Tab-separated table of C-alpha atoms in Angstrom:
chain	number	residue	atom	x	y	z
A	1	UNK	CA	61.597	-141.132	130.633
A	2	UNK	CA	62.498	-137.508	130.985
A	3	UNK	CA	58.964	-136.250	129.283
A	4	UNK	CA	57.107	-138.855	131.851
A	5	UNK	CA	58.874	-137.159	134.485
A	6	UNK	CA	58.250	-133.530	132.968
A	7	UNK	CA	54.451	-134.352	132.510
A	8	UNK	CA	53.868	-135.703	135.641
A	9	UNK	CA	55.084	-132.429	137.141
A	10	UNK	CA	52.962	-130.079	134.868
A	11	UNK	CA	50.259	-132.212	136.191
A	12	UNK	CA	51.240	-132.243	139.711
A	13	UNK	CA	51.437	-128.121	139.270
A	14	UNK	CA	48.305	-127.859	137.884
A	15	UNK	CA	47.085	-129.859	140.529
A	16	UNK	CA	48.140	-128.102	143.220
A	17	UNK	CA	47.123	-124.557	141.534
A	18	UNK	CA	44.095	-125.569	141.398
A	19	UNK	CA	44.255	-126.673	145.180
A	20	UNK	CA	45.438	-123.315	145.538
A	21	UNK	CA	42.453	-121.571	143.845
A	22	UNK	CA	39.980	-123.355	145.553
A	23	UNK	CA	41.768	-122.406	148.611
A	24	UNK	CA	41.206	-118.515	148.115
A	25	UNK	CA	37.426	-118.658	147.499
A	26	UNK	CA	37.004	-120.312	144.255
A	27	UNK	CA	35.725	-123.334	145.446
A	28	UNK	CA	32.454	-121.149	146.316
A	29	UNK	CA	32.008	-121.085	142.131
A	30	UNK	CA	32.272	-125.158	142.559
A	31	UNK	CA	28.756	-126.116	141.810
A	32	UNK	CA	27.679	-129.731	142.802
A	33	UNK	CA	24.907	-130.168	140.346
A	34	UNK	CA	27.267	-129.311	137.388
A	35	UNK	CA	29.471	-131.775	139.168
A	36	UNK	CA	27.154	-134.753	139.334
A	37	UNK	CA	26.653	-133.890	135.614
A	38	UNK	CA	30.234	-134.150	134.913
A	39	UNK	CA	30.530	-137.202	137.109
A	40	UNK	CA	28.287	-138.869	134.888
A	41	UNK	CA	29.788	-137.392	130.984
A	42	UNK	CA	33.189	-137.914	131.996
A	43	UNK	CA	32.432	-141.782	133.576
A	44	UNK	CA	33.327	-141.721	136.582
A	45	UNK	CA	30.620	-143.741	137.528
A	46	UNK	CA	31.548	-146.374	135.484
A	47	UNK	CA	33.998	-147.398	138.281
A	48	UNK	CA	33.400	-145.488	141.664
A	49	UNK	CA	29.494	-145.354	141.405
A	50	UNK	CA	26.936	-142.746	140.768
A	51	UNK	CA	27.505	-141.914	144.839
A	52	UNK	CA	31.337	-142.138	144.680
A	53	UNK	CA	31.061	-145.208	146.663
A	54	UNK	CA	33.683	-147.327	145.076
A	55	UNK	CA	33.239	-150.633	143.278
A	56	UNK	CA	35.219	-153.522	141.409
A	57	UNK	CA	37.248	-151.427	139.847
A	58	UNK	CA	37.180	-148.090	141.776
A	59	UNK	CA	38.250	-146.683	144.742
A	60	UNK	CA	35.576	-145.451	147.133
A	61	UNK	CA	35.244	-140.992	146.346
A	62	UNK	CA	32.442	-139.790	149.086
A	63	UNK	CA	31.603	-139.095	151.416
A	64	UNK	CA	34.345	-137.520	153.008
A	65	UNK	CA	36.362	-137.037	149.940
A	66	UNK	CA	40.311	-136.543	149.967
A	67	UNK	CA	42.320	-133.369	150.111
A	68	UNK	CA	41.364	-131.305	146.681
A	69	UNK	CA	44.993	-131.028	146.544
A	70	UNK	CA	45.597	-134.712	146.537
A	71	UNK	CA	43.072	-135.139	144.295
A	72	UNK	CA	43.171	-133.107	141.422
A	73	UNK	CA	46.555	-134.027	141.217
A	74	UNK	CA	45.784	-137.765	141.374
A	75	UNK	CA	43.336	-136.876	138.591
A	76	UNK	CA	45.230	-134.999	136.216
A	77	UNK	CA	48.545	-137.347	136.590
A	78	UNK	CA	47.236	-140.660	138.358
A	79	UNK	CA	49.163	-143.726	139.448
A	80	UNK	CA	48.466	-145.959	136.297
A	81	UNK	CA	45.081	-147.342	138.472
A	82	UNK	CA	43.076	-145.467	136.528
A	83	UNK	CA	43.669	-143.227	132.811
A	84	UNK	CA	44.942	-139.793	133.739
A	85	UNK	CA	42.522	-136.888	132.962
A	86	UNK	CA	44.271	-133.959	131.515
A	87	UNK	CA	42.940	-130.100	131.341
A	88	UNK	CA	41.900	-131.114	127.495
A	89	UNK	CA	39.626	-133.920	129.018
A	90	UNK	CA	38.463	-132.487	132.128
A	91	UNK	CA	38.624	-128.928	132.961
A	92	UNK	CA	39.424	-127.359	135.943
A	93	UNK	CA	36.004	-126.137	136.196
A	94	UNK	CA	34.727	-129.493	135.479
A	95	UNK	CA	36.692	-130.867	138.277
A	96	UNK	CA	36.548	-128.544	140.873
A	97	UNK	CA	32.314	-129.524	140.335
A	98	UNK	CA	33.281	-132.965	140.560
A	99	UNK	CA	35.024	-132.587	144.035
A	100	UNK	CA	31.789	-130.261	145.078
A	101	UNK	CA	29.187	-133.211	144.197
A	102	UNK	CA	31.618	-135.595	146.085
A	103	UNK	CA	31.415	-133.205	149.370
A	104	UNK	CA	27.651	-132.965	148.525
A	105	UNK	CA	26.947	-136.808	149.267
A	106	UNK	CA	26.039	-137.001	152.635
A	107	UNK	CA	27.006	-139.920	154.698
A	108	UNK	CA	24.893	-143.458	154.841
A	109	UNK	CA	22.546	-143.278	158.228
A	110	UNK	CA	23.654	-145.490	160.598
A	111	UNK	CA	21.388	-148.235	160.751
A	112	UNK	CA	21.247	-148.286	164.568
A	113	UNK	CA	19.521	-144.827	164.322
A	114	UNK	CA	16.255	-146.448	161.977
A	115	UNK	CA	13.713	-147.775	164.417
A	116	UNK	CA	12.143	-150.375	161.647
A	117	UNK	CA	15.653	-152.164	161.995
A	118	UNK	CA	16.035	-152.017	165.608
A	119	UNK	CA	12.798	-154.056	166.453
């Protein structure tokens, strides 16, 4: 119980120093099309979409995603909803491009705004 506990806070840490990072200008080396990549190698999709926009099994990512503090620590440590993704699985890199794609996706147009629909 005591190396759960342990591991969840080196993940939590991690987390957050990457939050941290990306905070000071890093996130400016966050590149969205190396994050859609990733998106798609590390399945992601599978369960929140090739948009981030949730399914079955997934929680909706974009647009507007979370805090990148909230979650890369999600990521690395989770809540049991999903497999935790440690720095040997997903880099920091890797997911600081992830959270960059997820900004990326704009948001749906409101469907009051297309004249086709309004007739």
């Amino acid at each position: 119980m005591r190396l759960v506990h342990v591991i969840g806070l080196a993940a939590f840490a991690a987390g957050l120093h990457l939050g941290l990072l990306l905070g000071c200008g890093v996130a400016f080396a966050a590149s969205a099309d190396k994050g859609k990549t990733a998106f798609v190698e590390h399945g992601c999709w599978q369960c929140h979409g090739f948009g981030g926009q949730g399914g079955f099994a997934g929680k909706t990512l974009a647009p507007d995603p979370i805090a990148i503090e909230v979650f890369s620590a999600f990521v690395r440590s989770s809540d049991r909803t999903m497999p935790p993704y440690s720095e040997a699985i997903l880099s920091n890199d890797d997911l600081a491009d992830i959270y960059a794609y997820l900004q990326s996706i704009p948001k749906a147009v409101d469907f009051e705004k297309i004249p086709l629909l309004n007739q």
